[in-house]
Structure formats: C-alpha cells, structure tokens
mmCIF file of C-alpha atoms and ligand atoms in Angstrom:
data_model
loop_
_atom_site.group_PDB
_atom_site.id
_atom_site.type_symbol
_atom_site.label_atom_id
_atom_site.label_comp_id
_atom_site.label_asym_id
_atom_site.label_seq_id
_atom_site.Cartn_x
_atom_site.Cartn_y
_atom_site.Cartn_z
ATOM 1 C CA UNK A 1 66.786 91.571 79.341
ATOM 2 C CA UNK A 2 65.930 94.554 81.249
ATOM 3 C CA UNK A 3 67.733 97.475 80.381
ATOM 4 C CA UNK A 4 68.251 100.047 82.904
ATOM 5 C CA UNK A 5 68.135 103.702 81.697
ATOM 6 C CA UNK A 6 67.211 105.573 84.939
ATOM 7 C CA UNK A 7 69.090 105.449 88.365
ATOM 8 C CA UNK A 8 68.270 106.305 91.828
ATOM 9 C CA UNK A 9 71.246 106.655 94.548
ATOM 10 C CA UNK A 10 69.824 107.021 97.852
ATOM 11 C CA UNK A 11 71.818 109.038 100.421
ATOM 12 C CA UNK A 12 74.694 111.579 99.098
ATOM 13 C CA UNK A 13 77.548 110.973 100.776
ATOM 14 C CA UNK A 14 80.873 109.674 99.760
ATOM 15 C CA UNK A 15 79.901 107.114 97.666
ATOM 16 C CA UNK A 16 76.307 108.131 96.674
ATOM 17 C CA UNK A 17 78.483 111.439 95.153
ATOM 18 C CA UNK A 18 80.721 108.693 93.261
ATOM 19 C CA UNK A 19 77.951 106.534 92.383
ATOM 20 C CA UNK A 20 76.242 109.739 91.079
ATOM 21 C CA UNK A 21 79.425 110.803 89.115
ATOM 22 C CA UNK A 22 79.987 107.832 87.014
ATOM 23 C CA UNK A 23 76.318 106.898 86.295
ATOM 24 C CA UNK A 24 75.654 110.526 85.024
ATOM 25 C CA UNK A 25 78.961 110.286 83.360
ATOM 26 C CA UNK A 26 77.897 107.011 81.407
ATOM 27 C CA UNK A 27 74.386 109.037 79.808
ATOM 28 C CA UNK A 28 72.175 107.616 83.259
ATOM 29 C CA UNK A 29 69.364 110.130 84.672
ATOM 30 C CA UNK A 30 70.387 109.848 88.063
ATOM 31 C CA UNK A 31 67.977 111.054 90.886
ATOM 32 C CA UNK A 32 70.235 111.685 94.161
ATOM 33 C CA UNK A 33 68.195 111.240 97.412
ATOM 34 C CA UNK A 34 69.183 112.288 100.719
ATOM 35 C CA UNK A 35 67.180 113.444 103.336
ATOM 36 C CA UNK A 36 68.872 117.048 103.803
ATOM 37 C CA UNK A 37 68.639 119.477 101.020
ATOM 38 C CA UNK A 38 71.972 120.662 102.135
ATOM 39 C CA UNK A 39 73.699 117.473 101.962
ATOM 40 C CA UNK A 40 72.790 117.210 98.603
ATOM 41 C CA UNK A 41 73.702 120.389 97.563
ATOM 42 C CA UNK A 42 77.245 120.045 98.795
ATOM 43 C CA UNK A 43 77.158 116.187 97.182
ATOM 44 C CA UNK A 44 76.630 117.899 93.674
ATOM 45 C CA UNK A 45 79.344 120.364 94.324
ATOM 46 C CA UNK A 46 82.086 117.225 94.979
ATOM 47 C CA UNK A 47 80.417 115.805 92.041
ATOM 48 C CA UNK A 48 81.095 119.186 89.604
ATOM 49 C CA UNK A 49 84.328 119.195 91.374
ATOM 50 C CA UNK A 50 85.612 115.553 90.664
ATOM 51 C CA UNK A 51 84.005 115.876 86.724
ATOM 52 C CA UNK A 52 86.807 119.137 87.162
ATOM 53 C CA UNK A 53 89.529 117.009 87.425
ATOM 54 C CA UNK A 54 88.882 114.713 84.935
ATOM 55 C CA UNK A 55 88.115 118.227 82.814
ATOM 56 C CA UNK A 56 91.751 119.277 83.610
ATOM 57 C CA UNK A 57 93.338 116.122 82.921
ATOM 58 C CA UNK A 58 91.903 115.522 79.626
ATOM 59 C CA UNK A 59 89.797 112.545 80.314
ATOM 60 C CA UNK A 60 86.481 114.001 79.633
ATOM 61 C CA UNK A 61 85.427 116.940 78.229
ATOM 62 C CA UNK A 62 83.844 120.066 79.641
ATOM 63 C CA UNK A 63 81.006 119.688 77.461
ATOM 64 C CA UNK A 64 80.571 115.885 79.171
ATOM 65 C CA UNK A 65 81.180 117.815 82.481
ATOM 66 C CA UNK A 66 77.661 119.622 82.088
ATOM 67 C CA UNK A 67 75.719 116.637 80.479
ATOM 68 C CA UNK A 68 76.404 114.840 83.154
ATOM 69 C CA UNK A 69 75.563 117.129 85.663
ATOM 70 C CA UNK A 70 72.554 118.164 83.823
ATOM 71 C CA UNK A 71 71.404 114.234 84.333
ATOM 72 C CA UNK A 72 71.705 114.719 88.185
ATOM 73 C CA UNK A 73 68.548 115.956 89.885
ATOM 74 C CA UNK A 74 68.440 116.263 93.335
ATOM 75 C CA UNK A 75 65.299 114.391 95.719
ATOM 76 C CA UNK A 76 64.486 115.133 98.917
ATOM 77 C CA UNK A 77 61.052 112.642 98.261
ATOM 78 C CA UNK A 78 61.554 109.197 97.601
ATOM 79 C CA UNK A 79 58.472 109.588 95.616
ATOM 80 C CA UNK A 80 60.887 110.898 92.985
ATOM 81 C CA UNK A 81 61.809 107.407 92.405
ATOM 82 C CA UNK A 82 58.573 106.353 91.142
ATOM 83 C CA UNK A 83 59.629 105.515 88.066
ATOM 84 C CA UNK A 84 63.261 104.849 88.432
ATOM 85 C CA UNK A 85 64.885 101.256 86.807
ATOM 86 C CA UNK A 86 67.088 100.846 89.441
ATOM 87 C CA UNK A 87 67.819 102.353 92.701
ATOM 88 C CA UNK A 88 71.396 101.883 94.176
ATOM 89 C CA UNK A 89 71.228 101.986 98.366
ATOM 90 C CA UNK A 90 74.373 103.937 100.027
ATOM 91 C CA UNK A 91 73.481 105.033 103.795
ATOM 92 C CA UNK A 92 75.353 104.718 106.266
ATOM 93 C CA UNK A 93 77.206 101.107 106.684
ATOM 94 C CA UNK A 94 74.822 99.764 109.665
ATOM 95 C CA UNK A 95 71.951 97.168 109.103
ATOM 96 C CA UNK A 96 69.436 98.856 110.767
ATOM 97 C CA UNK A 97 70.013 102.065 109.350
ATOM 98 C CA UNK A 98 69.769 100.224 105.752
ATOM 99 C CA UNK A 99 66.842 97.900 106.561
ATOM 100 C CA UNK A 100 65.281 101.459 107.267
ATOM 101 C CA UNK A 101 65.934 103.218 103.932
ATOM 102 C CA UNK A 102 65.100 100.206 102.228
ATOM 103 C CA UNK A 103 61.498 100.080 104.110
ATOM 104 C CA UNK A 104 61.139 103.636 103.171
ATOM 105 C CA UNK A 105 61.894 102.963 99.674
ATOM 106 C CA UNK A 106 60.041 100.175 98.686
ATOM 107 C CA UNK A 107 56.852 101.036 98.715
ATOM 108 C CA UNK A 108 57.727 103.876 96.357
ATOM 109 C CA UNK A 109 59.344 101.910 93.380
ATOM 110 C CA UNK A 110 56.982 100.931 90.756
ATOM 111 C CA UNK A 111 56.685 96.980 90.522
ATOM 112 C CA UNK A 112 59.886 96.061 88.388
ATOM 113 C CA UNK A 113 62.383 98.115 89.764
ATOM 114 C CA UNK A 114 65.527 96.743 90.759
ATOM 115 C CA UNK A 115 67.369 97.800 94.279
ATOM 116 C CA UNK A 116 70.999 97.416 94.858
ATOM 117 C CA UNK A 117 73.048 97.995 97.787
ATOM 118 C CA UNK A 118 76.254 99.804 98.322
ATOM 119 C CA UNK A 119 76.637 97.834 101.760
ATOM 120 C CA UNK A 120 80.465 96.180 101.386
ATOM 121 C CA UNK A 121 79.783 94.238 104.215
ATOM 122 C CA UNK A 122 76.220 93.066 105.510
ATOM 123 C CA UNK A 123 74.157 89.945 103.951
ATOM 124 C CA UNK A 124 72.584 90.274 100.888
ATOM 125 C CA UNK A 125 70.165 87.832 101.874
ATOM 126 C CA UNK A 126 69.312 89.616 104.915
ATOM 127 C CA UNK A 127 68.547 93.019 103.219
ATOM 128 C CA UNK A 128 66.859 91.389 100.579
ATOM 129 C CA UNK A 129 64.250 89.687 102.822
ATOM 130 C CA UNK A 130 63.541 93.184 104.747
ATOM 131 C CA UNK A 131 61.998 93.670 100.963
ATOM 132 C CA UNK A 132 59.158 93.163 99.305
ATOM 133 C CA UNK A 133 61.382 92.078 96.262
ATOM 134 C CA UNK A 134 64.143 89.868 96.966
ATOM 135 C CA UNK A 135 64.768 88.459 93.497
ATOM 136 C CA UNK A 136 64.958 91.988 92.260
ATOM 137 C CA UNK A 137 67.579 92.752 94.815
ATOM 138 C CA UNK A 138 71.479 92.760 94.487
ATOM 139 C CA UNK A 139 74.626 93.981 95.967
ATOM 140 C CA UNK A 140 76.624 96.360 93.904
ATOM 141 C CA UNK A 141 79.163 97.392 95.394
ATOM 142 C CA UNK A 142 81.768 100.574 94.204
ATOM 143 C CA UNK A 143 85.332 101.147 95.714
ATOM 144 C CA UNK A 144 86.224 104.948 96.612
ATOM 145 C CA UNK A 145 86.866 106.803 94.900
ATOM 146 C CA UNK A 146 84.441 105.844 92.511
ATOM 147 C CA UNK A 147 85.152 107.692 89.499
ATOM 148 C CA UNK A 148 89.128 106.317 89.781
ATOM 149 C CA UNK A 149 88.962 102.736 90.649
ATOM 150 C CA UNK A 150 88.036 100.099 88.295
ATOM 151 C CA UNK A 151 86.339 97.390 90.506
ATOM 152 C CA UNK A 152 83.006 97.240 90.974
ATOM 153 C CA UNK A 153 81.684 93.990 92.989
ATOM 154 C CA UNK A 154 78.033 92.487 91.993
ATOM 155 C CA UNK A 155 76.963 90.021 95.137
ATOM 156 C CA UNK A 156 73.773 88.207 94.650
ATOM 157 C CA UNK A 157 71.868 86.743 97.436
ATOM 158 C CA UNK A 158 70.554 83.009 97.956
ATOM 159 C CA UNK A 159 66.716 85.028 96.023
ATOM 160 C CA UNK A 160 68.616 86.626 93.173
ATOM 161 C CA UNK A 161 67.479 86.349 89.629
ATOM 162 C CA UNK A 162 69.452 85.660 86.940
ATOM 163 C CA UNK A 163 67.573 87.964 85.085
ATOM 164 C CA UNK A 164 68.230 90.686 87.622
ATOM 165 C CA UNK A 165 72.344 89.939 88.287
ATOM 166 C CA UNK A 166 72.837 90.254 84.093
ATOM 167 C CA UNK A 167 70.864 93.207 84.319
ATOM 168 C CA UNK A 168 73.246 94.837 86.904
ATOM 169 C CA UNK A 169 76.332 93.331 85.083
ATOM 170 C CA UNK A 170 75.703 95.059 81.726
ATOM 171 C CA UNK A 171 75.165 98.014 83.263
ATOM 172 C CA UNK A 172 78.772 98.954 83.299
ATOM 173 C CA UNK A 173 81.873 89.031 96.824
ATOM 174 C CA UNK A 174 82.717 91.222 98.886
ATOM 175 C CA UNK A 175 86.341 89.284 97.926
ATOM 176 C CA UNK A 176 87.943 93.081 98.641
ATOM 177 C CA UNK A 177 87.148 94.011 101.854
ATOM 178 C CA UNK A 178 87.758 90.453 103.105
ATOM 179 C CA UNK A 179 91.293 90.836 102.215
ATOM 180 C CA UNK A 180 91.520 94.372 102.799
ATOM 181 C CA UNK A 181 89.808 94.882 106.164
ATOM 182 C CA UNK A 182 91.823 92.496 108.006
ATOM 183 C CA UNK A 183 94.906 93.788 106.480
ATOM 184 C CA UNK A 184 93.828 97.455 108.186
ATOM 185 C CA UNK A 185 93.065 96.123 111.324
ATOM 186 C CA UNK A 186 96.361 94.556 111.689
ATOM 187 C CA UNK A 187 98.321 97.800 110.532
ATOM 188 C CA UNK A 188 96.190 99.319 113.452
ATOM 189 C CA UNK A 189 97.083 96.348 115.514
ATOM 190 C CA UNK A 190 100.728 96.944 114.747
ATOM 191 C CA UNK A 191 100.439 100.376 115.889
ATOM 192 C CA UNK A 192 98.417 99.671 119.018
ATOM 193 C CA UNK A 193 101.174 97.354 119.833
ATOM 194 C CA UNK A 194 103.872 100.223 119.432
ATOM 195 C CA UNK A 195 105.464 98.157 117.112
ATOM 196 C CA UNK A 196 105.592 101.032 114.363
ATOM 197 C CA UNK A 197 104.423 104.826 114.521
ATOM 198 C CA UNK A 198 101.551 105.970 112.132
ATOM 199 C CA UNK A 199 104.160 107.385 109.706
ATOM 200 C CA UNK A 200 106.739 104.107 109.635
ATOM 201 C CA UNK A 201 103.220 102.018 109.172
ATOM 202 C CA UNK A 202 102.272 103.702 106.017
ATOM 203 C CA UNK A 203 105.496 104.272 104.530
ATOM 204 C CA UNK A 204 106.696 100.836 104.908
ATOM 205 C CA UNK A 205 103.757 99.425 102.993
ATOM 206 C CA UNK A 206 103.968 102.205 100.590
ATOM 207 C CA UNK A 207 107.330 101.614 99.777
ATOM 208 C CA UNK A 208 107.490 97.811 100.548
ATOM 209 C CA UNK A 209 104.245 96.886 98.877
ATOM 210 C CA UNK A 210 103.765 99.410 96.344
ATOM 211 C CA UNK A 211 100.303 100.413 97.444
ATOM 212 C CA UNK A 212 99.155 103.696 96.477
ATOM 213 C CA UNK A 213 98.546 105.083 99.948
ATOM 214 C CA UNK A 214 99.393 103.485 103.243
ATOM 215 C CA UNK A 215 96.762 101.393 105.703
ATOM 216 C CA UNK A 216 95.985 104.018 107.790
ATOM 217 C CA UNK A 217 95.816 106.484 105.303
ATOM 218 C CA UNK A 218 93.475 104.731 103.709
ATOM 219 C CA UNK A 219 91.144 103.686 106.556
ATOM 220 C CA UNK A 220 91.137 107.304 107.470
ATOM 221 C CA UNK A 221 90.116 107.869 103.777
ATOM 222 C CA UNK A 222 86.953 104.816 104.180
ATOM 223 C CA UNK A 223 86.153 106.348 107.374
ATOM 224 C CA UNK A 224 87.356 104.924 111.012
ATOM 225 C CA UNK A 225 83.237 103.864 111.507
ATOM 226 C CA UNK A 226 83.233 102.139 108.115
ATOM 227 C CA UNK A 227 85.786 100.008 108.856
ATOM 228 C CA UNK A 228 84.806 99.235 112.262
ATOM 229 C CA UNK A 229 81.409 98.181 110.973
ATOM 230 C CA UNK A 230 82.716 95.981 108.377
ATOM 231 C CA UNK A 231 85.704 94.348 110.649
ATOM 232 C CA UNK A 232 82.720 93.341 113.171
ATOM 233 C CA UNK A 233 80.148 91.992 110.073
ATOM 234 C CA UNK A 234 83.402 89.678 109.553
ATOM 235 C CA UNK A 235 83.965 89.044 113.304
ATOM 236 C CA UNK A 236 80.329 88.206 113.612
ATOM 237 C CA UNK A 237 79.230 86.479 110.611
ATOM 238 C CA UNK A 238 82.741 84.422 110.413
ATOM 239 C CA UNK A 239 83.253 83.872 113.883
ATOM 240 C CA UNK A 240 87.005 83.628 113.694
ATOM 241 C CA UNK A 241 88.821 85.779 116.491
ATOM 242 C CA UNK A 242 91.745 87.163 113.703
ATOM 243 C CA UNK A 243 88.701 89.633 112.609
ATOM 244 C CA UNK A 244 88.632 91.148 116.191
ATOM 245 C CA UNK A 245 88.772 95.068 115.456
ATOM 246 C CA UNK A 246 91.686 96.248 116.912
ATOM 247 C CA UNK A 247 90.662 98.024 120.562
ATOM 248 C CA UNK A 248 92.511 101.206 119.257
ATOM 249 C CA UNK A 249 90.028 101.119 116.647
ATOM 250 C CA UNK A 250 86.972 101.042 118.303
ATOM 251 C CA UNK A 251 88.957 104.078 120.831
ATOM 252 C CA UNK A 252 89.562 106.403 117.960
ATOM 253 C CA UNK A 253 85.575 105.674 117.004
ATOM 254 C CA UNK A 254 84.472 106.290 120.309
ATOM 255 C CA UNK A 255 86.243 109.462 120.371
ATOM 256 C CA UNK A 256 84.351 110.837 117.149
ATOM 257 C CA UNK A 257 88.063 110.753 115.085
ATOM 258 C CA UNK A 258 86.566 109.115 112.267
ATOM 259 C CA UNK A 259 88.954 110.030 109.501
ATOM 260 C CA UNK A 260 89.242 112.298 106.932
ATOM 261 C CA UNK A 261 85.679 113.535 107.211
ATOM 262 C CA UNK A 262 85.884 114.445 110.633
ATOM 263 C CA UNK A 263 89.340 116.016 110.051
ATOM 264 C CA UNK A 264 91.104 113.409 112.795
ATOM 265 C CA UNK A 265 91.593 110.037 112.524
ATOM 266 C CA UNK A 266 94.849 107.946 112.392
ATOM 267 C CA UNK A 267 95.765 111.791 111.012
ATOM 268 C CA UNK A 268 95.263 115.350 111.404
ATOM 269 C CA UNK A 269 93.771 117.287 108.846
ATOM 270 C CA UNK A 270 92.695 120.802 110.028
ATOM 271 C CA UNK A 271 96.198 121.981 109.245
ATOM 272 C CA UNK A 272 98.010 122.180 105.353
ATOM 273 C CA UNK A 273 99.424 118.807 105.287
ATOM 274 C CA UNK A 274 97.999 115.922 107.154
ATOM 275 C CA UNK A 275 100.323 115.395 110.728
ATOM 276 C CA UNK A 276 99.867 111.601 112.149
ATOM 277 C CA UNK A 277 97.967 111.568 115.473
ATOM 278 C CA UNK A 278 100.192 108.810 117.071
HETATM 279 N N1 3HC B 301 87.212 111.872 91.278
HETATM 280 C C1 3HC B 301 87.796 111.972 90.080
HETATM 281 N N2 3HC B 301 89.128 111.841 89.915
HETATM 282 C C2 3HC B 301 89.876 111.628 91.012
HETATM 283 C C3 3HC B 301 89.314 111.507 92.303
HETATM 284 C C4 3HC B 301 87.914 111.638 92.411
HETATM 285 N N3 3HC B 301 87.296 111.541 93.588
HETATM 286 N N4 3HC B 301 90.305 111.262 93.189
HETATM 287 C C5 3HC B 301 91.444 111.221 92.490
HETATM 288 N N5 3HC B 301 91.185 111.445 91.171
HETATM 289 C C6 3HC B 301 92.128 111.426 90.070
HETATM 290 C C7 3HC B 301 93.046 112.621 90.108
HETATM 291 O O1 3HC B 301 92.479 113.727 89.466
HETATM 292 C C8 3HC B 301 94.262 112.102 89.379
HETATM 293 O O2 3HC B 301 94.012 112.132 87.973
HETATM 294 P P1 3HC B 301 95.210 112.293 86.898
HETATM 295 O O3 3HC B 301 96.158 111.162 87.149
HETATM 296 O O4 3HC B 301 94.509 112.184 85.604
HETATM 297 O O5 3HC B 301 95.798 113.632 87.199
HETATM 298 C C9 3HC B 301 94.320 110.640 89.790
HETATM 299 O O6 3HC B 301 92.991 110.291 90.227
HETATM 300 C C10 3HC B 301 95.291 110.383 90.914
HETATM 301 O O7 3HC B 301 94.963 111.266 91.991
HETATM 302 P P2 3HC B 301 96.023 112.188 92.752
HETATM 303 O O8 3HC B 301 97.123 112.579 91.810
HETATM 304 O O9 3HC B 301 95.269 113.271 93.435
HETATM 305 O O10 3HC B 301 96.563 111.306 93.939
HETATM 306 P P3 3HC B 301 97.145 109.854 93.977
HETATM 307 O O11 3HC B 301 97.975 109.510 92.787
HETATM 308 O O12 3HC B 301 97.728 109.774 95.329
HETATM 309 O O13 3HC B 301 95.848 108.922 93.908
HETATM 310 C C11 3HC B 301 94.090 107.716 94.870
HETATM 311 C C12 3HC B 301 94.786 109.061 94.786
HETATM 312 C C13 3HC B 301 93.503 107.346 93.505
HETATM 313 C C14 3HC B 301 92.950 107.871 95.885
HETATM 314 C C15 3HC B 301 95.136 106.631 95.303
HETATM 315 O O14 3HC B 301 95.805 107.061 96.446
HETATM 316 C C16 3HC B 301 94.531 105.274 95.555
HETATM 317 O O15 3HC B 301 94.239 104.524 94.624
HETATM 318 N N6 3HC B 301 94.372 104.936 96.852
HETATM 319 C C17 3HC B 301 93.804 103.626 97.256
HETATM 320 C C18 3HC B 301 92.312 103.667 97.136
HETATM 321 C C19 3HC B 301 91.683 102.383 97.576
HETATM 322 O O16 3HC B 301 92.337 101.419 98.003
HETATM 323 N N7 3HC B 301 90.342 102.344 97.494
HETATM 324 C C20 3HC B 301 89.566 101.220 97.949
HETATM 325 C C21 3HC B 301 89.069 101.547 99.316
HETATM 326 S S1 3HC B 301 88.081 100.249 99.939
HETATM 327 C C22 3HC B 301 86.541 100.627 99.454
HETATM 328 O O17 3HC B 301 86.255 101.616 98.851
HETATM 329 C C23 3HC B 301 85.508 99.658 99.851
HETATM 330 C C24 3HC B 301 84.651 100.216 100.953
HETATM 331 O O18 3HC B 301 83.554 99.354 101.081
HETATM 332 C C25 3HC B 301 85.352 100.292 102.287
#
C-alpha cells in the first residue's frame, strides 16, 4: 500500500485553499502551487482565516491552527513537487485549461507519484490519457466548503489501479453534481421563466426542502462559470436536452456576474447584506 505523506494542490483558489486547509489540518505537508505569488498569498490568508473559525468554535485548537499552517508552503515552481506523493489538480473547471496544468506537471513528479483531480465534471479517462500515468491517476473530488462538508467523491477512470484508488481512499461519481446541477439549472429556469423572483426561489426551497442555503445562493457560492461548465459536460457527454443550461445562465456568464467572487451574480454583494439582482 502506498502511503501518502506529502501533498501538492495545484492552483489556490477556492478549493485549492480548502483542499489546503484540511490536508494540513490532518498532519499533510502540503505544497500550494499557483502561478501568482499573490494569489497564493491571499489563499493562505482564507486558509488562517477558516482554521479561525474552527479556533473560535472550539473544534480545533489554536495550537493545531499554526501546525497546520506551518505544513503549508507556498510554490510558484512546479519543481517544488519533485518529491511530492500525491498532487491534487484544482484549476479552473475547463478541459483545456486542466489538460494544460496537468502537461506542466507531469514531467515534474518523480515516477510514483499519484495525480488527482478536483474536476467535478470532466472524464477521468480523458485527463488521465493527457498523462504520462494513467493508472496513477484519479478523481478526488471535495465539496465547498471544504473544511465543512463531509463528502468527498473518489472517481476512477477505465486505467485506474486498484492500488492507486485504496491509496486515495485511506487517505481520509460525480453522483452530486449530477443531481445537484440540474436541480440549479432548473431553479434558474424557474426564474428565467418569471415563474418566481430570486428571493421566493431560495426561500421556498429553504423552507420547503430544508436545504441549508437556497439554489441560487448556492450557485452564486460555486461560481455562475462553474456551473455553466459542468451543466454543458452533462449536456455534452449525456446528450439529453433536460441538461440544457438555462439561457439566463449563460447571460449572467457572459456579463462577467459570476457569483460571489465577482460580487454579482444571481445577488449583489458590494453592499452589507446580499440584495437579489432579479
Ligand atoms: N471553513 C471553515 N469553517 C467554515 C467555513 C469554511 N470555509 N464556512 C463555514 N464554516 C463553519 C462556520 O464557522 C460555522 O461553524 P460553527 O457551526 O462551528 O459556528 C459553520 O460552518 C456554519 O457556518 P455559518 O454559521 O457561517 O453559516 P451557515 O450555517 O449558513 O452554513 C454553509 C454555511 C456550511 C456554507 C451552509 O450554508 C451549507 O452547507 N451550504 C450548502 C453548501 C453546499 O451545498 N456545498 C456543495 C456545493 S457543490 C460543490 O462544492 C461541488 C462543486 O464541484 C460544484
């Protein structure tokens, strides 16, 4: 069995800083890539913050606070992964974008390292063959935000080892976003068709399904891109027309409102409490 003590995360943004968190939080070295020194400076800062609020609620302590972000160091040189056990991919949702960073990666690993794949969305298989280790590769993917929710999905492709699935199962089908996708598009769907306003949407399924925030509140939270990107992996790899991303979708991504992280999306959030768009 090979035992993973060292972790990369390539790219530091919302989940690479989650992915960070709870592998530094479990006694992992993590190396945190990204391409922009900045960007990883204000990755380790939502890191420090989130380990805060586990500080203030009593769920860790502040002395596991500063181990853990004592394990993080921060790369700007893949060639810091030279002798990393496993190095988890989370760029930006699009193929090409990954098959990139995985190109870029590979020829820095050292011969058994193991890559996963944050993607929630795109073929396992596919990625896997842009690499020159497909049996080494696997799809692990974490729901946001990391360091709350409990699910973390492993997805092999058709190359997978046994020997490298265990691996990534001891170490702590895309079933989720199948179900939870479609269920966003047709929220958006319901409001394109002026059948309910943002707020009415949210509360309604707050309320009347007991989910912790409403559909657009959450796709604002995954990011108006991320769930575009997924709803047309679905539309194109299932080809079944009930994954057609709702045309208000693909407006509000056109128009750069991509959610929380842009400040606009379904809501507004440059103000002190976020005020629906629609
Ligand atoms: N890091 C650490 N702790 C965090 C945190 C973070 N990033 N975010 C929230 N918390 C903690 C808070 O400190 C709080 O802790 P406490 O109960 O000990 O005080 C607790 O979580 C609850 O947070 P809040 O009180 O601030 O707010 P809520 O009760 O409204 O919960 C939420 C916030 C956990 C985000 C909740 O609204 C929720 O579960 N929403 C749904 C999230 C969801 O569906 N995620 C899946 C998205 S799909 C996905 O990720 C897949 C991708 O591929 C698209």
């Amino acid at each position: 069995m090979v035992e993973i003590r060292s972790i990369g995360v390539m790219g530091a943004g919302q989940m690479g800083s989650g992915i960070a968190h709870v592998c530094a939080l479990a006694g992992l070295d993590v190396g945190l890539y990204d391409i922009a020194r900045d960007r990883l400076e204000a990755c380790l800062n939502v890191v420090s913050a989130n380990l805060g609020r586990q500080v203030a609620s009593k769920k860790i302590t502040e002395e596991q606070r500063r181990e853990a972000l004592s394990r993080i160091k921060l790369l700007t040189d893949l060639e810091g992964f030279s002798d990393t056990d496993l190095v988890i991919e989370a760029v930006t949702e699009n193929e090409t974008i990954k098959r990139k960073a995985l190109s870029q990666l590979c020829p820095e690993l050292k011969p058994g390292a193991m890559i996963g794949t944050n993607t929630s969305s795109v073929s396992i298989t596919r990625l896997a063959a842009s690499t020159d280790r497909p049996e080494r590769f696997i799809g692990i993917h974490f729901m946001n935000p990391v360091p709350v929710m409990q699910l973390v999905e492993l997805v092999r492709g058709i190359a997978t080892e046994d020997e490298t699935f265990e691996a990534a199962r001891n170490f702590p089908a895309f079933m989720v976003n199948r179900i939870l996708l479609p269920m966003i598009n047709e929220a958006i769907y319901v409001l394109y068709e002026g059948v309910g306003t943002v707020d009415s949407i949210d509360t309604a399924m707050r309320l009347g399904a007991n989910h912790p925030m409403g559909p657009l509140q959450l796709a604002d939270f995954i990011g108006l891109d991320t769930c575009l990107s997924i709803m047309q992996v679905l539309h194109d790899g299932l080809a079944d027309s009930k994954y057609r991303p709702c045309p208000l979708l693909v407006k509000y991504v056109e128009a750069g409102w991509l959610g929380r992280k842009t400040q606009r999306g379904f809501y507004d959030y440059r103000g002190a409490t976020p005020i629906p768009t629609r």
